[in-house]
Amino acid sequence: MKLAIFGSGKIVQEFLPLIKDLPEIQVKAILGTKRSQEKTEKLQATYGIEAAYTDIDECLKSTDFDTVYVAVPNHLHYAFAKKALAAGKHVICEKPFTLKYAELLELERLALEKELALVEAITNQYLANYQGIKEASQNIGQLKIIECNYSQYSSRYDAFKAGTVLPAFDPKKGGGALMDINIYNIHLVVGLLGKPQRVQYFANVERAIDTSGMLILDYGDVKAVCIGAKDSAATIRSTIQGNEGSVVVNGPTNTLESYTIESLAGEQETFDNKRHPHRMYDEFKQFSQVIKNKDLTFVKQQLEHSKIVMEIVETALADAGIVLGEEK
Ligand SMILES: NC(=O)c1ccc[n+]([C@@H]2O[C@H](COP(=O)([O-])OP(=O)(O)OC[C@H]3O[C@@H](n4cnc5c(N)ncnc54)[C@H](OP(=O)(O)O)[C@@H]3O)[C@@H](O)[C@H]2O)c1
């Protein structure tokens, strides 16, 4: 896979050191903004990337890469992915896929029309521990309750309280606890149970953005609560409860550090099947295979999953009266 990276921020700086362990991926180009050109060029030099751009159209004229990794702030995912697809590139898009469900449908249409891959970079779906958690949750009797808590006090919340609104708390840029952090919990639950019957979001809203909140997903016989907080902290873990036992996911739902199976009698066993210490290894390993094999069956399957997540997000935000990506 010959890759262009859109963005040169936090996640890109975390991703680039992983490339040495993925020889099937060659990073050919990186795109940043004019205001931070120096930062982008420093990354270009450090990682031996052939070209650095500050203009997306210039970048997309290059025939030297086949795939774009969209890692810019949330409100730009749709426009940047759309341009990349229009230029005939496969797209790996950071979470959350888009701000609106209809935008994802539009990207899907464009990709499938051109027989291009379009996938969401959502770590948990690809981690070996996720397979283990899925299997374990089928062996604890009838599922009853799922509780995911990903609460992490954000240094950006201090800035927010002081009046500086960074993208992660900016409604216009698709920020908020649901989009930034709770989205991992939603992916975990949807991967286990699919589309819920009902969705409700109870959010703590400050200056038009959810700084924390509880999302209720009602599956009829199973109820799930997804808690995401950037304004407070607690032990980060999730529990999946059945009538014959439970599975505890230790750590955040984007890394799935390990999981513990517990019987009703209290017997416990902890498992960790990680293939690589970097949480992004498994997803990018799989994406490069999918793109190499033009595996559109896999792409369509993952898009069905992502669409359910986006439908949940849209319903939840409307429920809490939060409008993203537009002036209020
Ligand atoms: N941070 C994480 O741990 C993490 C984890 C998983 C997923 N993600 C996702 O990854 C995406 C990026 O997050 P981040 O934390 O890396 O954000 P970030 O640190 O703010 O980085 C965003 C990058 O996009 C660049 N950018 C902004 N507008 C642009 C434009 N018009 N053209 C080209 N580049 C532009 C920014 O340039 P400037 O520096 O000049 O603003 C910056 O390099 C988000 O969708 C987020 O949800 C983040």
CSV table of C-alpha atoms and ligand atoms in Angstrom, one decimal:
chain,number,residue,atom,x,y,z
A,1,MET,CA,0.0,0.0,0.0
A,2,LYS,CA,1.4,3.4,-1.0
A,3,LEU,CA,0.0,5.9,1.4
A,4,ALA,CA,-0.6,9.6,1.7
A,5,ILE,CA,-1.3,10.9,5.1
A,6,PHE,CA,-3.7,13.9,5.5
A,7,GLY,CA,-2.8,15.6,8.8
A,8,SER,CA,0.3,15.9,10.9
A,9,GLY,CA,-1.1,16.1,14.4
A,10,LYS,CA,-1.3,13.9,17.4
A,11,ILE,CA,-2.5,10.7,15.9
A,12,VAL,CA,-0.2,10.9,12.9
A,13,GLN,CA,2.7,11.4,15.2
A,14,GLU,CA,1.7,8.3,17.1
A,15,PHE,CA,1.1,6.3,13.9
A,16,LEU,CA,4.4,7.1,12.0
A,17,PRO,CA,6.8,5.2,14.4
A,18,LEU,CA,4.7,2.1,13.7
A,19,ILE,CA,5.5,2.1,10.0
A,20,LYS,CA,8.8,0.4,10.5
A,21,ASP,CA,6.8,-2.7,11.6
A,22,LEU,CA,4.6,-2.6,8.6
A,23,PRO,CA,6.9,-3.1,5.6
A,24,GLU,CA,3.9,-3.5,3.3
A,25,ILE,CA,3.0,0.2,3.8
A,26,GLN,CA,5.1,2.9,2.2
A,27,VAL,CA,4.3,6.5,3.3
A,28,LYS,CA,4.7,8.5,0.1
A,29,ALA,CA,3.3,11.9,1.1
A,30,ILE,CA,2.1,13.9,4.0
A,31,LEU,CA,-0.3,16.9,4.0
A,32,GLY,CA,-0.4,19.6,6.7
A,33,THR,CA,-1.5,23.2,6.9
A,34,LYS,CA,0.6,26.2,5.9
A,35,ARG,CA,0.5,27.4,9.5
A,36,SER,CA,2.3,24.3,10.7
A,37,GLN,CA,4.4,23.6,7.6
A,38,GLU,CA,7.6,23.3,9.7
A,39,LYS,CA,6.0,20.6,11.8
A,40,THR,CA,4.9,18.6,8.7
A,41,GLU,CA,8.4,19.0,7.1
A,42,LYS,CA,10.0,17.8,10.3
A,43,LEU,CA,7.9,14.6,10.2
A,44,GLN,CA,8.7,14.3,6.5
A,45,ALA,CA,12.4,14.4,7.2
A,46,THR,CA,12.3,12.1,10.3
A,47,TYR,CA,10.3,9.4,8.5
A,48,GLY,CA,11.9,9.7,5.1
A,49,ILE,CA,8.6,10.6,3.4
A,50,GLU,CA,9.1,11.6,-0.2
A,51,ALA,CA,6.7,14.6,-0.4
A,52,ALA,CA,5.1,17.1,1.9
A,53,TYR,CA,2.2,19.3,0.9
A,54,THR,CA,0.1,22.1,2.3
A,55,ASP,CA,-2.5,22.0,-0.5
A,56,ILE,CA,-4.8,19.0,-0.8
A,57,ASP,CA,-5.5,19.4,-4.5
A,58,GLU,CA,-1.7,19.5,-5.3
A,59,CYS,CA,-1.2,16.5,-3.2
A,60,LEU,CA,-4.0,14.5,-4.9
A,61,LYS,CA,-2.5,15.2,-8.3
A,62,SER,CA,0.3,12.8,-7.4
A,63,THR,CA,0.0,9.3,-8.9
A,64,ASP,CA,2.6,8.0,-6.5
A,65,PHE,CA,0.2,6.7,-3.9
A,66,ASP,CA,-3.0,4.6,-4.0
A,67,THR,CA,-4.5,5.2,-0.6
A,68,VAL,CA,-5.1,8.2,1.7
A,69,TYR,CA,-5.3,8.1,5.5
A,70,VAL,CA,-7.6,10.9,6.6
A,71,ALA,CA,-6.4,12.1,10.0
A,72,VAL,CA,-7.5,15.7,10.1
A,73,PRO,CA,-10.1,17.1,12.6
A,74,ASN,CA,-13.5,15.5,12.5
A,75,HIS,CA,-15.4,18.2,10.5
A,76,LEU,CA,-13.0,17.8,7.6
A,77,HIS,CA,-13.2,14.0,7.2
A,78,TYR,CA,-16.1,14.1,4.8
A,79,ALA,CA,-14.7,16.7,2.4
A,80,PHE,CA,-11.2,15.3,2.5
A,81,ALA,CA,-12.3,11.7,2.0
A,82,LYS,CA,-14.6,12.8,-0.8
A,83,LYS,CA,-11.8,14.6,-2.7
A,84,ALA,CA,-9.5,11.6,-2.3
A,85,LEU,CA,-12.2,9.2,-3.6
A,86,ALA,CA,-12.9,11.6,-6.5
A,87,ALA,CA,-9.1,11.4,-7.3
A,88,GLY,CA,-9.4,7.6,-7.4
A,89,LYS,CA,-7.7,6.9,-4.1
A,90,HIS,CA,-8.7,4.3,-1.5
A,91,VAL,CA,-9.6,5.9,1.8
A,92,ILE,CA,-8.8,5.0,5.4
A,93,CYS,CA,-10.7,7.5,7.5
A,94,GLU,CA,-10.2,8.3,11.2
A,95,LYS,CA,-13.1,8.0,13.6
A,96,PRO,CA,-15.7,9.4,13.8
A,97,PHE,CA,-16.2,8.6,10.1
A,98,THR,CA,-18.3,11.8,9.4
A,99,LEU,CA,-20.4,14.2,11.3
A,100,LYS,CA,-23.6,13.2,9.6
A,101,TYR,CA,-25.1,9.8,8.5
A,102,ALA,CA,-25.9,11.2,5.1
A,103,GLU,CA,-22.3,12.1,4.5
A,104,LEU,CA,-21.2,8.6,5.1
A,105,LEU,CA,-23.8,7.3,2.7
A,106,GLU,CA,-22.5,9.7,0.1
A,107,LEU,CA,-18.9,8.5,0.6
A,108,GLU,CA,-20.0,4.9,0.4
A,109,ARG,CA,-21.8,5.6,-2.9
A,110,LEU,CA,-18.7,7.3,-4.4
A,111,ALA,CA,-16.3,4.5,-3.2
A,112,LEU,CA,-18.4,1.6,-4.4
A,113,GLU,CA,-19.2,3.3,-7.7
A,114,LYS,CA,-15.4,3.5,-8.3
A,115,GLU,CA,-14.7,0.1,-6.7
A,116,LEU,CA,-12.4,1.8,-4.1
A,117,ALA,CA,-11.9,0.8,-0.5
A,118,LEU,CA,-13.4,3.0,2.2
A,119,VAL,CA,-12.8,2.0,5.8
A,120,GLU,CA,-13.0,3.6,9.2
A,121,ALA,CA,-9.8,3.5,11.3
A,122,ILE,CA,-11.4,2.2,14.4
A,123,THR,CA,-8.9,0.3,16.4
A,124,ASN,CA,-11.0,-2.0,18.6
A,125,GLN,CA,-12.7,-3.8,15.7
A,126,TYR,CA,-9.4,-5.2,14.5
A,127,LEU,CA,-7.6,-6.1,17.8
A,128,ALA,CA,-7.0,-9.7,18.7
A,129,ASN,CA,-8.5,-9.1,22.1
A,130,TYR,CA,-11.7,-8.0,20.5
A,131,GLN,CA,-12.1,-11.5,19.0
A,132,GLY,CA,-11.5,-13.0,22.4
A,133,ILE,CA,-14.0,-10.7,24.0
A,134,LYS,CA,-16.6,-11.5,21.4
A,135,GLU,CA,-16.1,-15.2,21.9
A,136,ALA,CA,-16.1,-14.9,25.7
A,137,SER,CA,-19.3,-12.9,25.6
A,138,GLN,CA,-21.0,-15.8,23.8
A,139,ASN,CA,-20.1,-18.2,26.7
A,140,ILE,CA,-21.6,-16.3,29.7
A,141,GLY,CA,-25.2,-17.3,29.1
A,142,GLN,CA,-27.8,-14.8,28.0
A,143,LEU,CA,-26.5,-11.3,27.7
A,144,LYS,CA,-28.3,-8.8,30.0
A,145,ILE,CA,-26.2,-5.7,30.6
A,146,ILE,CA,-23.2,-4.0,29.0
A,147,GLU,CA,-21.6,-1.1,30.6
A,148,CYS,CA,-18.7,0.7,29.0
A,149,ASN,CA,-17.0,3.5,30.8
A,150,TYR,CA,-14.3,5.5,29.0
A,151,SER,CA,-13.8,8.6,31.2
A,152,GLN,CA,-10.5,10.5,30.8
A,153,TYR,CA,-10.0,14.0,32.1
A,154,SER,CA,-8.8,16.0,29.1
A,155,SER,CA,-6.0,18.6,29.4
A,156,ARG,CA,-8.0,20.3,26.6
A,157,TYR,CA,-10.9,20.7,29.1
A,158,ASP,CA,-8.7,23.0,31.2
A,159,ALA,CA,-8.2,25.1,28.1
A,160,PHE,CA,-11.9,24.9,27.3
A,161,LYS,CA,-12.8,26.2,30.8
A,162,ALA,CA,-10.3,29.0,30.4
A,163,GLY,CA,-12.0,30.0,27.2
A,164,THR,CA,-9.8,28.4,24.5
A,165,VAL,CA,-11.9,26.0,22.4
A,166,LEU,CA,-9.7,23.3,20.8
A,167,PRO,CA,-11.2,21.1,18.1
A,168,ALA,CA,-11.9,18.3,20.6
A,169,PHE,CA,-14.5,20.6,22.4
A,170,ASP,CA,-15.6,22.6,19.4
A,171,PRO,CA,-19.1,21.9,18.0
A,172,LYS,CA,-18.1,23.4,14.7
A,173,LYS,CA,-15.3,21.0,14.4
A,174,GLY,CA,-17.3,17.9,15.4
A,175,GLY,CA,-15.9,17.7,18.9
A,176,GLY,CA,-17.4,16.5,22.2
A,177,ALA,CA,-17.2,13.4,24.4
A,178,LEU,CA,-19.5,11.3,22.2
A,179,MET,CA,-17.5,11.9,19.1
A,180,ASP,CA,-14.1,11.9,20.6
A,181,ILE,CA,-14.2,9.1,23.2
A,182,ASN,CA,-17.6,7.4,23.6
A,183,ILE,CA,-17.5,6.5,20.0
A,184,TYR,CA,-15.1,3.6,20.9
A,185,ASN,CA,-17.7,2.2,23.3
A,186,ILE,CA,-20.4,2.5,20.6
A,187,HIS,CA,-18.2,0.5,18.2
A,188,LEU,CA,-17.6,-2.1,20.8
A,189,VAL,CA,-21.3,-2.6,21.5
A,190,VAL,CA,-22.4,-2.5,17.9
A,191,GLY,CA,-19.7,-5.1,17.0
A,192,LEU,CA,-21.3,-7.4,19.6
A,193,LEU,CA,-25.0,-6.7,19.1
A,194,GLY,CA,-25.6,-4.7,15.9
A,195,LYS,CA,-28.3,-2.1,15.6
A,196,PRO,CA,-30.2,-1.2,18.7
A,197,GLN,CA,-33.9,-0.7,18.9
A,198,ARG,CA,-33.7,2.6,20.8
A,199,VAL,CA,-31.1,5.2,21.5
A,200,GLN,CA,-31.0,7.9,24.2
A,201,TYR,CA,-28.2,10.3,25.1
A,202,PHE,CA,-28.1,12.1,28.5
A,203,ALA,CA,-25.3,14.6,28.2
A,204,ASN,CA,-23.6,17.2,30.3
A,205,VAL,CA,-23.5,20.1,27.9
A,206,GLU,CA,-21.4,23.1,28.4
A,207,ARG,CA,-21.3,25.9,25.8
A,208,ALA,CA,-23.2,23.8,23.3
A,209,ILE,CA,-20.9,20.7,23.5
A,210,ASP,CA,-21.1,17.5,25.5
A,211,THR,CA,-18.2,17.3,27.9
A,212,SER,CA,-19.5,14.0,29.2
A,213,GLY,CA,-22.5,11.8,28.8
A,214,MET,CA,-24.3,8.5,29.1
A,215,LEU,CA,-25.7,6.8,26.0
A,216,ILE,CA,-28.3,4.2,26.4
A,217,LEU,CA,-28.7,1.5,23.7
A,218,ASP,CA,-31.7,-0.7,24.1
A,219,TYR,CA,-31.6,-4.0,22.4
A,220,GLY,CA,-34.8,-5.4,23.9
A,221,ASP,CA,-33.3,-8.3,25.9
A,222,VAL,CA,-30.0,-6.5,26.4
A,223,LYS,CA,-29.4,-3.0,27.7
A,224,ALA,CA,-26.1,-1.2,27.1
A,225,VAL,CA,-24.8,2.0,28.7
A,226,CYS,CA,-21.9,3.8,27.1
A,227,ILE,CA,-20.3,6.4,29.3
A,228,GLY,CA,-17.7,8.9,27.8
A,229,ALA,CA,-16.3,11.7,29.8
A,230,LYS,CA,-13.6,14.3,29.1
A,231,ASP,CA,-14.5,16.5,32.1
A,232,SER,CA,-13.9,13.9,34.8
A,233,ALA,CA,-12.1,10.6,35.3
A,234,ALA,CA,-12.8,7.1,36.7
A,235,THR,CA,-11.4,3.6,36.4
A,236,ILE,CA,-11.6,2.9,32.7
A,237,ARG,CA,-13.2,-0.4,32.1
A,238,SER,CA,-16.2,-2.1,30.6
A,239,THR,CA,-18.3,-5.0,31.7
A,240,ILE,CA,-20.4,-7.5,29.7
A,241,GLN,CA,-22.9,-9.3,31.9
A,242,GLY,CA,-24.7,-12.6,31.1
A,243,ASN,CA,-26.8,-14.7,33.4
A,244,GLU,CA,-24.0,-17.2,33.7
A,245,GLY,CA,-21.0,-14.9,34.1
A,246,SER,CA,-19.3,-11.7,33.0
A,247,VAL,CA,-16.5,-10.4,30.9
A,248,VAL,CA,-14.5,-7.4,32.1
A,249,VAL,CA,-12.7,-5.4,29.5
A,250,ASN,CA,-9.6,-3.9,31.3
A,251,GLY,CA,-8.6,-0.5,30.1
A,252,PRO,CA,-10.0,1.7,27.4
A,253,THR,CA,-12.2,0.5,24.6
A,254,ASN,CA,-9.7,1.7,21.9
A,255,THR,CA,-6.8,-0.4,23.2
A,256,LEU,CA,-8.6,-3.4,24.9
A,257,GLU,CA,-5.6,-4.0,27.1
A,258,SER,CA,-6.8,-7.4,28.4
A,259,TYR,CA,-10.1,-9.1,29.4
A,260,THR,CA,-11.2,-11.1,32.4
A,261,ILE,CA,-13.8,-13.8,32.3
A,262,GLU,CA,-15.6,-14.2,35.7
A,263,SER,CA,-18.0,-17.0,36.6
A,264,LEU,CA,-21.0,-16.4,38.8
A,265,ALA,CA,-19.0,-18.2,41.6
A,266,GLY,CA,-16.3,-15.5,41.3
A,267,GLU,CA,-13.6,-17.6,39.5
A,268,GLN,CA,-11.6,-15.3,37.3
A,269,GLU,CA,-9.2,-15.7,34.4
A,270,THR,CA,-7.5,-12.9,32.5
A,271,PHE,CA,-6.4,-13.1,28.9
A,272,ASP,CA,-4.3,-10.9,26.6
A,273,ASN,CA,-3.8,-12.0,23.0
A,274,LYS,CA,-2.2,-8.8,21.7
A,275,ARG,CA,-0.3,-9.3,18.4
A,276,HIS,CA,1.6,-6.0,18.7
A,277,PRO,CA,1.9,-3.4,21.5
A,278,HIS,CA,0.8,-0.5,19.2
A,279,ARG,CA,-3.0,-0.3,19.0
A,280,MET,CA,-3.0,0.7,15.3
A,281,TYR,CA,-1.0,-2.3,14.1
A,282,ASP,CA,-3.8,-4.8,13.5
A,283,GLU,CA,-6.1,-2.3,11.7
A,284,PHE,CA,-3.4,-1.1,9.3
A,285,LYS,CA,-2.2,-4.7,8.7
A,286,GLN,CA,-5.7,-5.6,7.7
A,287,PHE,CA,-6.3,-2.5,5.6
A,288,SER,CA,-3.2,-3.1,3.6
A,289,GLN,CA,-4.4,-6.6,2.8
A,290,VAL,CA,-7.9,-5.5,1.9
A,291,ILE,CA,-6.5,-2.8,-0.4
A,292,LYS,CA,-4.0,-5.2,-2.0
A,293,ASN,CA,-6.8,-7.7,-2.7
A,294,LYS,CA,-9.4,-5.1,-3.5
A,295,ASP,CA,-11.6,-6.9,-1.0
A,296,LEU,CA,-14.8,-5.0,-1.5
A,297,THR,CA,-16.8,-7.6,0.4
A,298,PHE,CA,-14.9,-6.8,3.5
A,299,VAL,CA,-15.3,-3.1,2.8
A,300,LYS,CA,-19.1,-3.4,2.5
A,301,GLN,CA,-19.3,-5.4,5.7
A,302,GLN,CA,-17.3,-2.9,7.7
A,303,LEU,CA,-19.4,0.0,6.1
A,304,GLU,CA,-22.6,-1.7,7.4
A,305,HIS,CA,-21.1,-1.6,10.9
A,306,SER,CA,-19.9,2.0,10.6
A,307,LYS,CA,-23.3,3.1,9.3
A,308,ILE,CA,-25.0,1.7,12.3
A,309,VAL,CA,-22.6,3.6,14.5
A,310,MET,CA,-23.2,6.8,12.6
A,311,GLU,CA,-27.0,6.4,12.9
A,312,ILE,CA,-26.6,6.0,16.6
A,313,VAL,CA,-24.4,9.1,16.8
A,314,GLU,CA,-26.9,11.2,14.8
A,315,THR,CA,-29.9,10.1,17.0
A,316,ALA,CA,-27.9,10.6,20.2
A,317,LEU,CA,-26.8,14.1,19.3
A,318,ALA,CA,-30.3,15.1,18.2
A,319,ASP,CA,-31.6,13.7,21.5
A,320,ALA,CA,-29.2,16.0,23.5
A,321,GLY,CA,-29.8,19.0,21.2
A,322,ILE,CA,-26.2,19.1,20.0
A,323,VAL,CA,-25.5,20.5,16.6
A,324,LEU,CA,-22.1,19.8,15.1
A,325,GLY,CA,-20.4,21.4,12.2
A,326,GLU,CA,-22.7,24.3,11.8
A,327,GLU,CA,-23.1,27.8,13.3
A,328,LYS,CA,-25.8,27.8,15.9
B,1,LIG,N1,-5.4,12.0,19.2
B,1,LIG,C1,-5.8,10.7,19.3
B,1,LIG,O1,-5.4,10.0,20.2
B,1,LIG,C2,-6.6,10.2,18.3
B,1,LIG,C3,-6.9,8.8,18.3
B,1,LIG,C4,-7.6,8.2,17.4
B,1,LIG,C5,-8.2,9.0,16.4
B,1,LIG,N2,-8.0,10.3,16.3
B,1,LIG,C6,-8.7,11.1,15.3
B,1,LIG,O2,-7.7,11.6,14.4
B,1,LIG,C7,-8.1,12.8,13.9
B,1,LIG,C8,-7.1,13.9,14.2
B,1,LIG,O3,-6.9,14.0,15.6
B,1,LIG,P1,-5.6,14.6,16.2
B,1,LIG,O4,-5.7,14.3,17.7
B,1,LIG,O5,-4.4,14.1,15.5
B,1,LIG,O6,-5.8,16.1,15.9
B,1,LIG,P2,-4.8,17.3,15.9
B,1,LIG,O7,-3.6,17.0,16.8
B,1,LIG,O8,-5.5,18.5,16.0
B,1,LIG,O9,-4.2,17.2,14.4
B,1,LIG,C9,-5.0,17.5,13.2
B,1,LIG,C10,-4.1,17.7,12.1
B,1,LIG,O10,-4.8,18.1,10.9
B,1,LIG,C11,-4.3,19.3,10.4
B,1,LIG,N3,-5.2,20.0,9.6
B,1,LIG,C12,-6.2,20.8,10.1
B,1,LIG,N4,-6.9,21.4,9.1
B,1,LIG,C13,-6.3,21.0,8.0
B,1,LIG,C14,-6.4,21.3,6.6
B,1,LIG,N5,-7.4,22.2,6.2
B,1,LIG,N6,-5.6,20.8,5.7
B,1,LIG,C15,-4.6,19.9,6.1
B,1,LIG,N7,-4.4,19.6,7.4
B,1,LIG,C16,-5.2,20.1,8.3
B,1,LIG,C17,-3.7,20.0,11.6
B,1,LIG,O11,-2.8,21.0,11.2
B,1,LIG,P3,-2.4,22.2,12.3
B,1,LIG,O12,-1.5,21.5,13.3
B,1,LIG,O13,-1.8,23.2,11.5
B,1,LIG,O14,-3.7,22.6,13.0
B,1,LIG,C18,-3.1,18.8,12.3
B,1,LIG,O15,-1.9,18.5,11.7
B,1,LIG,C19,-9.5,13.2,14.5
B,1,LIG,O16,-10.5,12.8,13.7
B,1,LIG,C20,-9.5,12.3,15.8
B,1,LIG,O17,-10.8,11.9,16.1
B,1,LIG,C21,-7.2,10.9,17.2
